[in-house]
Structure formats: C-alpha cells, structure tokens
C-alpha cells in the first residue's frame, strides 16, 4: 500500500506518546466502532489499546489477549472489546468466538492481527497500521485510513483532536 493511501500519519517517540494519540481517538468512539490493526509483534498495538482503555475510564489493567483471543472491558464510557486473532487458523473460528455479534454489540472493538482474515472483517472500519522505525527503538509510525462512512467520520474527529 502506498503511503498516500493513509489519511493520518503520526510518529510517536515513546509508548506514552502512543497512548496519548490513542486517548484522542478514545474520546471520539461511538458504539459499534471497529478499529482494525495491522503491524508486527511489538509495534505497539496493545499499548495503543491501553491508552484507549485508560481514556474510556476502564479500571482494569489491559493485557494482551493473545491467549484469550478476546478480552472485553466494562465500566468505561462504553464497552471495549480487545481481540487478538494471532492464534486463529481458520476464519470459521471467528464464528466460534462470536466475532461479529461482539463487534456489533454496542461497544468499541479493537482487533489485533486483522490482516489474518482481511476478507472477514467489518466493512466499515478504521484501519490503523503500526510500525517500528529502524534504528530508533522507541519510535513508532501510526498510519490510519478509513473504510466506510462512520469510519471516515471517526478518522476526521480523531485527526481534529490530535
Ligand atoms: P504489539 O501489541 O503490537 O505486539 P505491544 O504494545 O505489546 O506490541 O508492545 C510494544 C512494545 O514496544 C512495548 O514494550 C512498548 O513499551 C514498546 N514501545 C517503545 N516505543 C513505543 C512507542 N513509541 N509506542 C508504543 N510502544 C512502544
Ligand atoms: Mg499485542
């Protein structure tokens, strides 16, 4: 994908900065919003979700859902669903974890490893790609683009809030 396909590009220099960028998005979230992450292990996706959770007012510590596949957090401004699809092998398993019912169930959903099943993800979604910067261990590049009308609204609101 060409860089010009991304509508938002932000560079952060620490995990805390990534959480601040995420907090700005958290303030714009509405029920049923879907955020689809791409990016390697260690890119900062879980740190990003931690920033969202803190800003939503989730009291629980957010840990990586790699082994649980889905962890949901109540008690914030809206329910937060944190998926990690890394360990799924077949898209049919999305039904087993009630993926679509959960995503459409009134909360905000963040999906790590969405690139595993690109043809089975929500159509209206904000795509967030995270990448490391060579030779700079604490730098990350966050790139986002919207697919669908709600995701476009969300991206615009997020961009304005940064
Ligand atoms: P992922 O979920 O993408 O596999 P994690 O969020 O679990 O990645 O881990 C990212 C790691 O990189 C953490 O140890 C975090 O402290 C570190 N890190 C260093 N710089 C940054 C940054 N700018 N943004 C996010 N994380 C960073
Ligand atoms: Mg992770």
mmCIF file of N, CA, C and O in Angstrom, residues 78-121:
data_model
loop_
_atom_site.group_PDB
_atom_site.id
_atom_site.type_symbol
_atom_site.label_atom_id
_atom_site.label_comp_id
_atom_site.label_asym_id
_atom_site.label_seq_id
_atom_site.Cartn_x
_atom_site.Cartn_y
_atom_site.Cartn_z
ATOM 1 N N UNK A 78 -17.848 3.369 27.299
ATOM 2 C CA UNK A 78 -18.564 2.346 26.535
ATOM 3 C C UNK A 78 -17.764 1.048 26.597
ATOM 4 O O UNK A 78 -16.567 1.074 26.905
ATOM 5 N N UNK A 79 -18.426 -0.103 26.352
ATOM 6 C CA UNK A 79 -17.691 -1.370 26.413
ATOM 7 C C UNK A 79 -16.536 -1.383 25.420
ATOM 8 O O UNK A 79 -16.653 -0.843 24.304
ATOM 9 N N UNK A 80 -15.436 -1.995 25.827
ATOM 10 C CA UNK A 80 -14.240 -2.092 24.985
ATOM 11 C C UNK A 80 -13.965 -3.568 24.738
ATOM 12 O O UNK A 80 -13.871 -4.355 25.690
ATOM 13 N N UNK A 81 -13.882 -3.948 23.470
ATOM 14 C CA UNK A 81 -13.575 -5.330 23.098
ATOM 15 C C UNK A 81 -12.207 -5.358 22.430
ATOM 16 O O UNK A 81 -11.983 -4.680 21.427
ATOM 17 N N UNK A 82 -11.310 -6.150 22.994
ATOM 18 C CA UNK A 82 -9.928 -6.203 22.506
ATOM 19 C C UNK A 82 -9.658 -7.617 21.981
ATOM 20 O O UNK A 82 -9.573 -8.569 22.754
ATOM 21 N N UNK A 83 -9.546 -7.717 20.673
ATOM 22 C CA UNK A 83 -9.305 -9.008 20.015
ATOM 23 C C UNK A 83 -7.834 -9.137 19.621
ATOM 24 O O UNK A 83 -7.188 -8.154 19.238
ATOM 25 N N UNK A 84 -7.343 -10.360 19.647
ATOM 26 C CA UNK A 84 -6.049 -10.690 19.055
ATOM 27 C C UNK A 84 -6.253 -11.988 18.273
ATOM 28 O O UNK A 84 -6.437 -13.061 18.863
ATOM 29 N N UNK A 85 -6.232 -11.891 16.956
ATOM 30 C CA UNK A 85 -6.572 -13.046 16.099
ATOM 31 C C UNK A 85 -5.355 -13.899 15.755
ATOM 32 O O UNK A 85 -5.452 -14.834 14.954
ATOM 33 N N UNK A 86 -4.208 -13.598 16.382
ATOM 34 C CA UNK A 86 -2.953 -14.239 16.001
ATOM 35 C C UNK A 86 -3.045 -15.757 16.013
ATOM 36 O O UNK A 86 -2.509 -16.434 15.140
ATOM 37 N N UNK A 87 -3.731 -16.298 16.993
ATOM 38 C CA UNK A 87 -3.737 -17.747 17.158
ATOM 39 C C UNK A 87 -4.867 -18.442 16.400
ATOM 40 O O UNK A 87 -4.941 -19.678 16.407
ATOM 41 N N UNK A 88 -5.722 -17.683 15.768
ATOM 42 C CA UNK A 88 -6.780 -18.325 14.965
ATOM 43 C C UNK A 88 -6.173 -18.821 13.650
ATOM 44 O O UNK A 88 -5.311 -18.176 13.063
ATOM 45 N N UNK A 89 -6.648 -19.958 13.200
ATOM 46 C CA UNK A 89 -6.109 -20.524 11.965
ATOM 47 C C UNK A 89 -7.088 -20.482 10.806
ATOM 48 O O UNK A 89 -6.675 -20.515 9.641
ATOM 49 N N UNK A 90 -8.366 -20.419 11.103
ATOM 50 C CA UNK A 90 -9.370 -20.507 10.061
ATOM 51 C C UNK A 90 -10.435 -19.442 10.319
ATOM 52 O O UNK A 90 -10.837 -19.247 11.475
ATOM 53 N N UNK A 91 -10.897 -18.763 9.273
ATOM 54 C CA UNK A 91 -11.906 -17.714 9.504
ATOM 55 C C UNK A 91 -13.193 -18.237 10.144
ATOM 56 O O UNK A 91 -13.908 -17.468 10.779
ATOM 57 N N UNK A 92 -13.477 -19.536 9.982
ATOM 58 C CA UNK A 92 -14.662 -20.095 10.642
ATOM 59 C C UNK A 92 -14.600 -19.921 12.159
ATOM 60 O O UNK A 92 -15.629 -19.872 12.835
ATOM 61 N N UNK A 93 -13.382 -19.852 12.675
ATOM 62 C CA UNK A 93 -13.229 -19.695 14.127
ATOM 63 C C UNK A 93 -13.743 -18.341 14.609
ATOM 64 O O UNK A 93 -13.994 -18.169 15.803
ATOM 65 N N UNK A 94 -13.897 -17.392 13.692
ATOM 66 C CA UNK A 94 -14.480 -16.102 14.083
ATOM 67 C C UNK A 94 -15.905 -16.295 14.586
ATOM 68 O O UNK A 94 -16.345 -15.598 15.513
ATOM 69 N N UNK A 95 -16.626 -17.244 13.997
ATOM 70 C CA UNK A 95 -17.979 -17.543 14.481
ATOM 71 C C UNK A 95 -17.925 -18.140 15.881
ATOM 72 O O UNK A 95 -18.759 -17.824 16.736
ATOM 73 N N UNK A 96 -16.937 -19.003 16.105
ATOM 74 C CA UNK A 96 -16.818 -19.659 17.420
ATOM 75 C C UNK A 96 -16.645 -18.632 18.543
ATOM 76 O O UNK A 96 -17.083 -18.858 19.669
ATOM 77 N N UNK A 97 -15.974 -17.534 18.233
ATOM 78 C CA UNK A 97 -15.753 -16.521 19.277
ATOM 79 C C UNK A 97 -16.806 -15.408 19.189
ATOM 80 O O UNK A 97 -16.666 -14.384 19.852
ATOM 81 N N UNK A 98 -17.856 -15.609 18.377
ATOM 82 C CA UNK A 98 -18.942 -14.628 18.229
ATOM 83 C C UNK A 98 -18.383 -13.266 17.820
ATOM 84 O O UNK A 98 -18.794 -12.224 18.342
ATOM 85 N N UNK A 99 -17.458 -13.301 16.863
ATOM 86 C CA UNK A 99 -16.763 -12.070 16.469
ATOM 87 C C UNK A 99 -17.741 -10.975 16.053
ATOM 88 O O UNK A 99 -17.728 -9.860 16.586
ATOM 89 N N UNK A 100 -18.622 -11.289 15.111
ATOM 90 C CA UNK A 100 -19.495 -10.241 14.581
ATOM 91 C C UNK A 100 -20.544 -9.797 15.591
ATOM 92 O O UNK A 100 -20.848 -8.602 15.693
ATOM 93 N N UNK A 101 -21.094 -10.727 16.346
ATOM 94 C CA UNK A 101 -22.070 -10.339 17.384
ATOM 95 C C UNK A 101 -21.418 -9.380 18.374
ATOM 96 O O UNK A 101 -22.038 -8.414 18.827
ATOM 97 N N UNK A 102 -20.170 -9.655 18.701
ATOM 98 C CA UNK A 102 -19.471 -8.802 19.664
ATOM 99 C C UNK A 102 -19.184 -7.432 19.066
ATOM 100 O O UNK A 102 -19.439 -6.400 19.691
ATOM 101 N N UNK A 103 -18.678 -7.422 17.834
ATOM 102 C CA UNK A 103 -18.329 -6.153 17.197
ATOM 103 C C UNK A 103 -19.576 -5.278 17.015
ATOM 104 O O UNK A 103 -19.504 -4.047 17.110
ATOM 105 N N UNK A 104 -20.717 -5.912 16.798
ATOM 106 C CA UNK A 104 -21.963 -5.158 16.563
ATOM 107 C C UNK A 104 -22.802 -5.046 17.828
ATOM 108 O O UNK A 104 -23.971 -4.693 17.772
ATOM 109 N N UNK A 105 -22.196 -5.335 18.968
ATOM 110 C CA UNK A 105 -22.961 -5.407 20.214
ATOM 111 C C UNK A 105 -22.967 -4.149 21.063
ATOM 112 O O UNK A 105 -23.326 -4.218 22.242
ATOM 113 N N UNK A 106 -22.554 -3.022 20.486
ATOM 114 C CA UNK A 106 -22.708 -1.768 21.222
ATOM 115 C C UNK A 106 -21.443 -1.214 21.845
ATOM 116 O O UNK A 106 -21.468 -0.135 22.433
ATOM 117 N N UNK A 107 -20.341 -1.914 21.720
ATOM 118 C CA UNK A 107 -19.079 -1.400 22.255
ATOM 119 C C UNK A 107 -18.175 -0.906 21.136
ATOM 120 O O UNK A 107 -18.578 -0.803 19.985
ATOM 121 N N UNK A 108 -16.936 -0.603 21.509
ATOM 122 C CA UNK A 108 -15.899 -0.290 20.524
ATOM 123 C C UNK A 108 -14.938 -1.470 20.481
ATOM 124 O O UNK A 108 -14.536 -1.988 21.518
ATOM 125 N N UNK A 109 -14.593 -1.896 19.248
ATOM 126 C CA UNK A 109 -13.765 -3.092 19.093
ATOM 127 C C UNK A 109 -12.429 -2.751 18.453
ATOM 128 O O UNK A 109 -12.371 -2.034 17.445
ATOM 129 N N UNK A 110 -11.361 -3.282 19.045
ATOM 130 C CA UNK A 110 -10.004 -3.129 18.528
ATOM 131 C C UNK A 110 -9.474 -4.523 18.212
ATOM 132 O O UNK A 110 -9.489 -5.399 19.080
ATOM 133 N N UNK A 111 -9.021 -4.712 16.979
ATOM 134 C CA UNK A 111 -8.689 -6.048 16.506
ATOM 135 C C UNK A 111 -7.216 -6.109 16.096
ATOM 136 O O UNK A 111 -6.830 -5.533 15.071
ATOM 137 N N UNK A 112 -6.404 -6.799 16.907
ATOM 138 C CA UNK A 112 -5.016 -7.028 16.513
ATOM 139 C C UNK A 112 -4.961 -8.224 15.566
ATOM 140 O O UNK A 112 -5.712 -9.159 15.685
ATOM 141 N N UNK A 113 -4.038 -8.170 14.610
ATOM 142 C CA UNK A 113 -3.856 -9.205 13.597
ATOM 143 C C UNK A 113 -5.089 -9.353 12.697
ATOM 144 O O UNK A 113 -5.435 -10.448 12.253
ATOM 145 N N UNK A 114 -5.713 -8.226 12.382
ATOM 146 C CA UNK A 114 -6.836 -8.250 11.440
ATOM 147 C C UNK A 114 -6.375 -8.692 10.057
ATOM 148 O O UNK A 114 -7.174 -9.180 9.253
ATOM 149 N N UNK A 115 -5.059 -8.549 9.766
ATOM 150 C CA UNK A 115 -4.557 -8.924 8.437
ATOM 151 C C UNK A 115 -4.634 -10.426 8.193
ATOM 152 O O UNK A 115 -4.488 -10.876 7.059
ATOM 153 N N UNK A 116 -4.896 -11.208 9.254
ATOM 154 C CA UNK A 116 -5.011 -12.653 9.041
ATOM 155 C C UNK A 116 -6.249 -13.008 8.224
ATOM 156 O O UNK A 116 -6.241 -13.991 7.482
ATOM 157 N N UNK A 117 -7.320 -12.233 8.407
ATOM 158 C CA UNK A 117 -8.587 -12.546 7.727
ATOM 159 C C UNK A 117 -9.189 -11.282 7.104
ATOM 160 O O UNK A 117 -10.295 -10.875 7.467
ATOM 161 N N UNK A 118 -8.470 -10.681 6.166
ATOM 162 C CA UNK A 118 -8.928 -9.379 5.645
ATOM 163 C C UNK A 118 -10.305 -9.435 5.002
ATOM 164 O O UNK A 118 -11.027 -8.435 5.020
ATOM 165 N N UNK A 119 -10.684 -10.586 4.472
ATOM 166 C CA UNK A 119 -11.980 -10.692 3.799
ATOM 167 C C UNK A 119 -13.124 -10.952 4.763
ATOM 168 O O UNK A 119 -14.273 -11.070 4.348
ATOM 169 N N UNK A 120 -12.820 -11.083 6.040
ATOM 170 C CA UNK A 120 -13.855 -11.415 7.026
ATOM 171 C C UNK A 120 -13.993 -10.341 8.095
ATOM 172 O O UNK A 120 -14.575 -10.590 9.153
ATOM 173 N N UNK A 121 -13.459 -9.167 7.828
ATOM 174 C CA UNK A 121 -13.506 -8.087 8.817
ATOM 175 C C UNK A 121 -14.693 -7.157 8.522
ATOM 176 O O UNK A 121 -15.227 -7.166 7.418
#
